[in-house]
Tab-separated table of C-alpha atoms and ligand atoms in Angstrom:
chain	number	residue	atom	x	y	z
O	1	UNK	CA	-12.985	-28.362	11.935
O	2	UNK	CA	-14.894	-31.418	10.649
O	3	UNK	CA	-14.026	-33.209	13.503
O	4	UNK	CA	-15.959	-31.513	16.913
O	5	UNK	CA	-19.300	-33.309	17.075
O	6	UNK	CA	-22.460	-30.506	15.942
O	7	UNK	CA	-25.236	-30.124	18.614
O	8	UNK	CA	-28.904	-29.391	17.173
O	9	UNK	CA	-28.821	-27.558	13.813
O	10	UNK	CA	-25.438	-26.868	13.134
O	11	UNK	CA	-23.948	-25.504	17.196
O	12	UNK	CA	-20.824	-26.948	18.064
O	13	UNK	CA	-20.408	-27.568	21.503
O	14	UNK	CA	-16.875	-28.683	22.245
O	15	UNK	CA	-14.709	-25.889	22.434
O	16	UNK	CA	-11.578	-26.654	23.589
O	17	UNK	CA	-11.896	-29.620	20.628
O	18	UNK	CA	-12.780	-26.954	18.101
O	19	UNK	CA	-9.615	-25.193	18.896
O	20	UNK	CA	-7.377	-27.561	18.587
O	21	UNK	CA	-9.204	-28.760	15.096
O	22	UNK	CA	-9.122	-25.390	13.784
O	23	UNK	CA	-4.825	-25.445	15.010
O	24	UNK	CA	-4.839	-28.298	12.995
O	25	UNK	CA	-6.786	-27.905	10.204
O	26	UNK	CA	-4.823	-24.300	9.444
O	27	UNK	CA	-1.327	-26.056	9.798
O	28	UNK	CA	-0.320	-23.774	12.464
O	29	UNK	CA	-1.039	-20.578	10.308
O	30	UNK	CA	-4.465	-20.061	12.319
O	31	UNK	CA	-2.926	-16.240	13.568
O	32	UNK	CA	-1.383	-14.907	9.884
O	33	UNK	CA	-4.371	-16.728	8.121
O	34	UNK	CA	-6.884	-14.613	10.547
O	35	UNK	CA	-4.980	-11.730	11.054
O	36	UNK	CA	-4.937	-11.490	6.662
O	37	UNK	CA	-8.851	-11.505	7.318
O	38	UNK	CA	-8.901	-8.786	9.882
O	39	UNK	CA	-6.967	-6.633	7.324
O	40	UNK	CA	-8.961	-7.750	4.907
O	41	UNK	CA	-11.849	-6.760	6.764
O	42	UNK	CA	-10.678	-2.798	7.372
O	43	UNK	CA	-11.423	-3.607	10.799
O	44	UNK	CA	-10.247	0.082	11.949
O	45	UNK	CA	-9.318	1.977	15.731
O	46	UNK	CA	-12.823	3.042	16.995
O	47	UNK	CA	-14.741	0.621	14.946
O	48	UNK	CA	-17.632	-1.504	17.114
O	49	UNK	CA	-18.068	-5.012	15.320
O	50	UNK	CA	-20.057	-7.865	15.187
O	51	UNK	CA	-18.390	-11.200	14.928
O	52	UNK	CA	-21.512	-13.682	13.913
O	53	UNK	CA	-20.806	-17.436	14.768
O	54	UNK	CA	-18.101	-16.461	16.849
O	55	UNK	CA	-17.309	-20.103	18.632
O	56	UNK	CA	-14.430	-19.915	20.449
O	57	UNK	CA	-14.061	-15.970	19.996
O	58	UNK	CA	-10.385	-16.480	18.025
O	59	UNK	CA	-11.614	-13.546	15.465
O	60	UNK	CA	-13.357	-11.887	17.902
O	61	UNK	CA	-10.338	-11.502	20.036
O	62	UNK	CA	-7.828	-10.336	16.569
O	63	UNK	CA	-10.585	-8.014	15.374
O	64	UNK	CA	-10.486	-6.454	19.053
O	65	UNK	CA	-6.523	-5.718	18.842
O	66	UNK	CA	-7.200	-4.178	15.770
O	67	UNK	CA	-10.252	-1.756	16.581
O	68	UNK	CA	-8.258	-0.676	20.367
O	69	UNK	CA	-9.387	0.453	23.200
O	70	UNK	CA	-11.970	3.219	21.422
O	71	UNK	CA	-13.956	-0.067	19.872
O	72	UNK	CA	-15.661	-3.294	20.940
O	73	UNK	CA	-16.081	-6.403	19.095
O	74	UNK	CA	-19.559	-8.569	19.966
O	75	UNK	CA	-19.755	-12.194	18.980
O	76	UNK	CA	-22.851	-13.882	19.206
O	77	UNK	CA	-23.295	-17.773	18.756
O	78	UNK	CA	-26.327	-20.273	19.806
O	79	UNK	CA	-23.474	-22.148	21.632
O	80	UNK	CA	-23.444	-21.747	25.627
O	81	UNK	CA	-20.408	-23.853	25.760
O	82	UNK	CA	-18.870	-21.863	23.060
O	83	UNK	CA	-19.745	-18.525	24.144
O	84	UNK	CA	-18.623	-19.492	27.663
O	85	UNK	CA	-15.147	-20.538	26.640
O	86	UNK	CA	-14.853	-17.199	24.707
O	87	UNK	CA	-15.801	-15.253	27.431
O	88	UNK	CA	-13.418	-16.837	30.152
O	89	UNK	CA	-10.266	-16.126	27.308
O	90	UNK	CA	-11.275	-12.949	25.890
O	91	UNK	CA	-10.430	-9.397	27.096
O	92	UNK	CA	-12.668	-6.515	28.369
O	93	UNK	CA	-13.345	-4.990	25.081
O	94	UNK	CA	-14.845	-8.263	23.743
O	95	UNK	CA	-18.673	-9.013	24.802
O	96	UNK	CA	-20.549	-12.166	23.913
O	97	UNK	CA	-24.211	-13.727	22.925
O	98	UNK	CA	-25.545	-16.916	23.320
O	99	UNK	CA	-27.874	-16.125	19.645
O	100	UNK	CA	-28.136	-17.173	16.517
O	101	UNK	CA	-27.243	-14.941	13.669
O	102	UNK	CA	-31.221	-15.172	12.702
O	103	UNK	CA	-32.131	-12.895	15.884
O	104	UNK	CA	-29.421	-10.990	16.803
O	105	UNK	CA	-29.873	-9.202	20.190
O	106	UNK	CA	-28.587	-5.724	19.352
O	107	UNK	CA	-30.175	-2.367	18.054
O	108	UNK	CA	-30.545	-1.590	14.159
O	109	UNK	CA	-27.487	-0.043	12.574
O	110	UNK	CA	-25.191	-0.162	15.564
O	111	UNK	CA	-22.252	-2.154	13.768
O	112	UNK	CA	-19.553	-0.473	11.135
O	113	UNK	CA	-18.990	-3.680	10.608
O	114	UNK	CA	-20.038	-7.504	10.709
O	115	UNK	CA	-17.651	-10.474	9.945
O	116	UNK	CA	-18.191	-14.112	9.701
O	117	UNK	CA	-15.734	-17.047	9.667
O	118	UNK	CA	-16.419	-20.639	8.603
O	119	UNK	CA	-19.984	-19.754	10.294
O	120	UNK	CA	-22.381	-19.381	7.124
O	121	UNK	CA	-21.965	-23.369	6.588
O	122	UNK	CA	-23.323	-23.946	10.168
O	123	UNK	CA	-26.124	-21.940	10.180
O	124	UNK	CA	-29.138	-24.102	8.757
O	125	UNK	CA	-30.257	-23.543	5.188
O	126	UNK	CA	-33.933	-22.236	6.184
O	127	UNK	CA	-32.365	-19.552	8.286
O	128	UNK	CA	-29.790	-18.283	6.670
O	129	UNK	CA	-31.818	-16.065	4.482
O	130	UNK	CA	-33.078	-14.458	8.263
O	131	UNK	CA	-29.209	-14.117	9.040
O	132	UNK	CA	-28.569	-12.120	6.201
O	133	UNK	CA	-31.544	-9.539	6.948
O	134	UNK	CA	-30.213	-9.311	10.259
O	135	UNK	CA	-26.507	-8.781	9.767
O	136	UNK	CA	-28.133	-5.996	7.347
O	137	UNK	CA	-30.041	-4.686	10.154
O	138	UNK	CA	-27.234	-4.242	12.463
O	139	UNK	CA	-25.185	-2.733	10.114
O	140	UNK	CA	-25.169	1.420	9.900
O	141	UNK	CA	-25.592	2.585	6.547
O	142	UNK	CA	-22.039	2.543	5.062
O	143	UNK	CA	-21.118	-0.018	6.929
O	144	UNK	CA	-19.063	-3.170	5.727
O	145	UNK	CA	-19.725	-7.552	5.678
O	146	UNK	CA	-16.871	-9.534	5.344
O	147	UNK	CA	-18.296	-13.517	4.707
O	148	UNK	CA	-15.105	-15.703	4.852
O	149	UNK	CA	-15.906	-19.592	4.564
O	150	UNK	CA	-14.934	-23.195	2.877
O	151	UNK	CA	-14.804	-23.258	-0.909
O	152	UNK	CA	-15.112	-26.614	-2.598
O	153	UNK	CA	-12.004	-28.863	-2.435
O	154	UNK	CA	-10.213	-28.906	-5.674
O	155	UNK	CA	-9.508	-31.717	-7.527
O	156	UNK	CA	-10.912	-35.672	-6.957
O	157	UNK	CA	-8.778	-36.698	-4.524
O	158	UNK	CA	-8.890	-33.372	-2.126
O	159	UNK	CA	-12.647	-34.011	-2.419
O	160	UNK	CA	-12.512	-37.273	-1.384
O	161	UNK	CA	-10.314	-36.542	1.478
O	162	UNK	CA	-12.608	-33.426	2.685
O	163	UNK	CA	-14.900	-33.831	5.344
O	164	UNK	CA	-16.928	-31.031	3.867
O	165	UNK	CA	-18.975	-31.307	0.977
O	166	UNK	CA	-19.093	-27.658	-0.127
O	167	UNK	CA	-20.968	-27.148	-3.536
O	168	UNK	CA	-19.505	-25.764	-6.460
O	169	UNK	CA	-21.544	-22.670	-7.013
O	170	UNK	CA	-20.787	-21.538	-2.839
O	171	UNK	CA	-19.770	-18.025	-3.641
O	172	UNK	CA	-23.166	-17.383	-6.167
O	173	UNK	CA	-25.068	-18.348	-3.469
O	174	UNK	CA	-23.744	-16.579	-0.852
O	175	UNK	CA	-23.349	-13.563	-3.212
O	176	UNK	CA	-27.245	-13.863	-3.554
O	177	UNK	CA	-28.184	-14.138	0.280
O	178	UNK	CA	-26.322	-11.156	0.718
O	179	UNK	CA	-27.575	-9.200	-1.905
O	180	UNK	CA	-31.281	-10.109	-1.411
O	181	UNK	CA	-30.635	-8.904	1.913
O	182	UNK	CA	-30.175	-5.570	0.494
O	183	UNK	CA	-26.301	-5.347	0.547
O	184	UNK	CA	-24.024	-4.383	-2.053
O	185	UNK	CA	-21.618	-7.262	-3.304
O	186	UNK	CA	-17.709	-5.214	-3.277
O	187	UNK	CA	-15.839	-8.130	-4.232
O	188	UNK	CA	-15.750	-11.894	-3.897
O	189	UNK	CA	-12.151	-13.544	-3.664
O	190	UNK	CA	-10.443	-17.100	-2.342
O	191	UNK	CA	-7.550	-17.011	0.491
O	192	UNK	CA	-5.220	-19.526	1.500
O	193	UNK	CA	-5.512	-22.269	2.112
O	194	UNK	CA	-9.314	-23.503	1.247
O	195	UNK	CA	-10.967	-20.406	2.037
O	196	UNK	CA	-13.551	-17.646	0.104
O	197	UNK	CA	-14.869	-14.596	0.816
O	198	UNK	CA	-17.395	-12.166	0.037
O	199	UNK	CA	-17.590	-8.618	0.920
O	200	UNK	CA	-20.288	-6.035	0.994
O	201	UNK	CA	-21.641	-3.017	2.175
O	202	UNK	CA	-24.601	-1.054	3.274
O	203	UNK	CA	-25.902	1.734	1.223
O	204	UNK	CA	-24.996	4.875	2.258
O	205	UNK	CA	-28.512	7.078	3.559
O	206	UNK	CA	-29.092	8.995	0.038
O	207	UNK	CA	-29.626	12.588	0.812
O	208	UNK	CA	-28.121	13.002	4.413
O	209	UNK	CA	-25.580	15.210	3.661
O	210	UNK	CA	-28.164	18.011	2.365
O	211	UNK	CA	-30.088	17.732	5.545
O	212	UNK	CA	-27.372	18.651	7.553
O	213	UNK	CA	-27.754	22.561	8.581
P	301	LIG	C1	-16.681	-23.640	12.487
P	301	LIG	S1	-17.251	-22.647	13.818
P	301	LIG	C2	-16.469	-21.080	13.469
P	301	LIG	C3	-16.133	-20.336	14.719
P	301	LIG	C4	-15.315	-19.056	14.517
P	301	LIG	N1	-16.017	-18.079	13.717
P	301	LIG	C5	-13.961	-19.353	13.921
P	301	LIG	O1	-13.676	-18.888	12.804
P	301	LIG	O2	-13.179	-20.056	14.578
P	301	LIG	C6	-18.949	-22.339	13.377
P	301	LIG	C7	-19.778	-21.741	14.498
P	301	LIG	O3	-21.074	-21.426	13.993
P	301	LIG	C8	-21.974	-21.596	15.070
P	301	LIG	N2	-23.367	-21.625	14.609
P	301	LIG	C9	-24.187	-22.679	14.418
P	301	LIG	N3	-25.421	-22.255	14.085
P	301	LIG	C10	-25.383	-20.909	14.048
P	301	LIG	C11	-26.359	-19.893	13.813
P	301	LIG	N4	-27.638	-20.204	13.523
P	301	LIG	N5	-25.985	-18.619	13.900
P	301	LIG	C12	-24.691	-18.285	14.190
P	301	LIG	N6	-23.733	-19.207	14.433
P	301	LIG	C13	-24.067	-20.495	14.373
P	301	LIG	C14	-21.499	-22.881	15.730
P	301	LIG	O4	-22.017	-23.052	17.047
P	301	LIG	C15	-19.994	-22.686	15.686
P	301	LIG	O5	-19.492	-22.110	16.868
C-alpha cells in the first residue's frame, strides 16, 4: 500500500497499482480480512453507508453485499482515477464521489453508518479535524463510525522494514478527532494483521420518543 505513488496531499492515483499492493500487502487475505471489518462494522440489510476514502471501492463493494438490495453504499474520494476505476467494477447499488472526506457532498444525517479503511492516514493533518465534523454530520443520530487503519509496526526490525511511519499514540489521537467531533468512542481494538480500529456512534436525539403522538 506504500508502494502506489500519492498525488497532491495524500490522493492516490494509480488504481489498478493500489490493488494489486493492497493483494499483496494482505497476503491474499484482502476478502476474510475485509469481510471481518464489514461484520465488525454491523453493516446491516437496509442500511445506506458511507465509505470515506473509498479508492478502489473494495469495501464499498463488501459493505454493499452485506446491506442488499434495500441499501446503498456511497464512497467518496478526491481521486478521479480512483473513483473511476470503482465505478467501472462496482454494482448498481454502489454510487461514487470524487470529494474529500472534509466536504462531503451529501445531506446531514443521511448515513446509519460511515466506515473508513487505511484512509485517515491519507487525509492531510490540517483537515482531518474537518473530516471528522463531517462524517458526524452525515451520520443520523444513532448512527455508527467504524475507523479501521495502520497501527505502529511492532518491534525494531518490523519498523525498519515498514514503509509507514505510524506513531505510537495512533489510536489516542484518532480517539480524540472523533470525539471532538462530537461522537461517542464504543470501543477501540487491533485486527490482523497490522490493523486498528475505532468505533463510535452518534448520540441518540434526547427526548424524541416523548414527542411522538
Ligand atoms: C490506502 S487508500 C484506501 C482505499 C480503500 N479504503 C481501501 O481500504 O482499499 C487511501 C485513500 O484515501 C484517499 N484520500 C486521500 N486524501 C483524502 C481525503 N482528504 N479524503 C478522503 N480520502 C482521501 C486516497 O486517494 C486513497 O484512495
Amino acid at each position: 500500500m506504500g508502494h502506489t505513488r500519492r498525488g497532491r496531499g495524500g490522493e492516490l492515483h494509480h488504481p489498478r497499482l493500489y490493488d494489486v499492493a493492497a493483494t499483496v500487502a494482505f497476503a491474499g487475505f484482502r476478502r476474510p480480512v475485509f469481510d471481518g471489518l464489514v461484520a465488525l462494522s454491523g453493516a446491516a440489510a437496509g442500511d445506506r453507508v458511507l465509505d470515506v476514502g473509498c479508492g478502489t471501492g473494495y469495501l464499498t463493494r463488501r459493505v454493499a453485499r452485506a446491506v442488499g438490495a434495500d441499501g446503498a453504499v456511497v464512497g467518496v474520494d478526491p481521486s478521479a482515477p480512483m473513483v473511476a476505476h470503482a465505478r467501472r467494477v462496482s454494482p448498481s447499488g454502489c454510487h461514487f464521489h470524487v470529494a474529500g472526506a472534509q466536504a462531503i457532498p451529501e445531506p446531514d444525517a443521511s448515513f446509519d453508518l460511515v466506515v473508513a479503511s487505511l484512509a485517515v492516514h491519507h487525509i492531510p493533518a490540517d483537515l482531518r479535524a474537518g473530516a471528522f465534523h463531517e462524517m458526524h454530520r452525515v451520520l443520523r443520530p444513532g448512527g455508527r463510525l467504524l475507523i479501521v487503519d495502520l497501527r505502529p509496526a511492532s518491534g525494531p526490525l518490523a519498523r525498519r522494514l515498514s514503509v509507514h511511519s505510524v506513531p505510537a499514540d495512533v489510536v489516542e489521537r484518532v480517539t480524540a478527532l472523533v470525539t471532538a467531533a462530537g461522537l461517542r468512542v464504543v470501543a477501540t481494538g487491533t485486527r490482523r494483521p497490522r490493523l486498528y480500529y475505532v468505533r463510535a456512534e452518534r448520540a441518540r436525539v434526547r427526548g424524541a420518543a416523548s414527542r411522538d403522538p
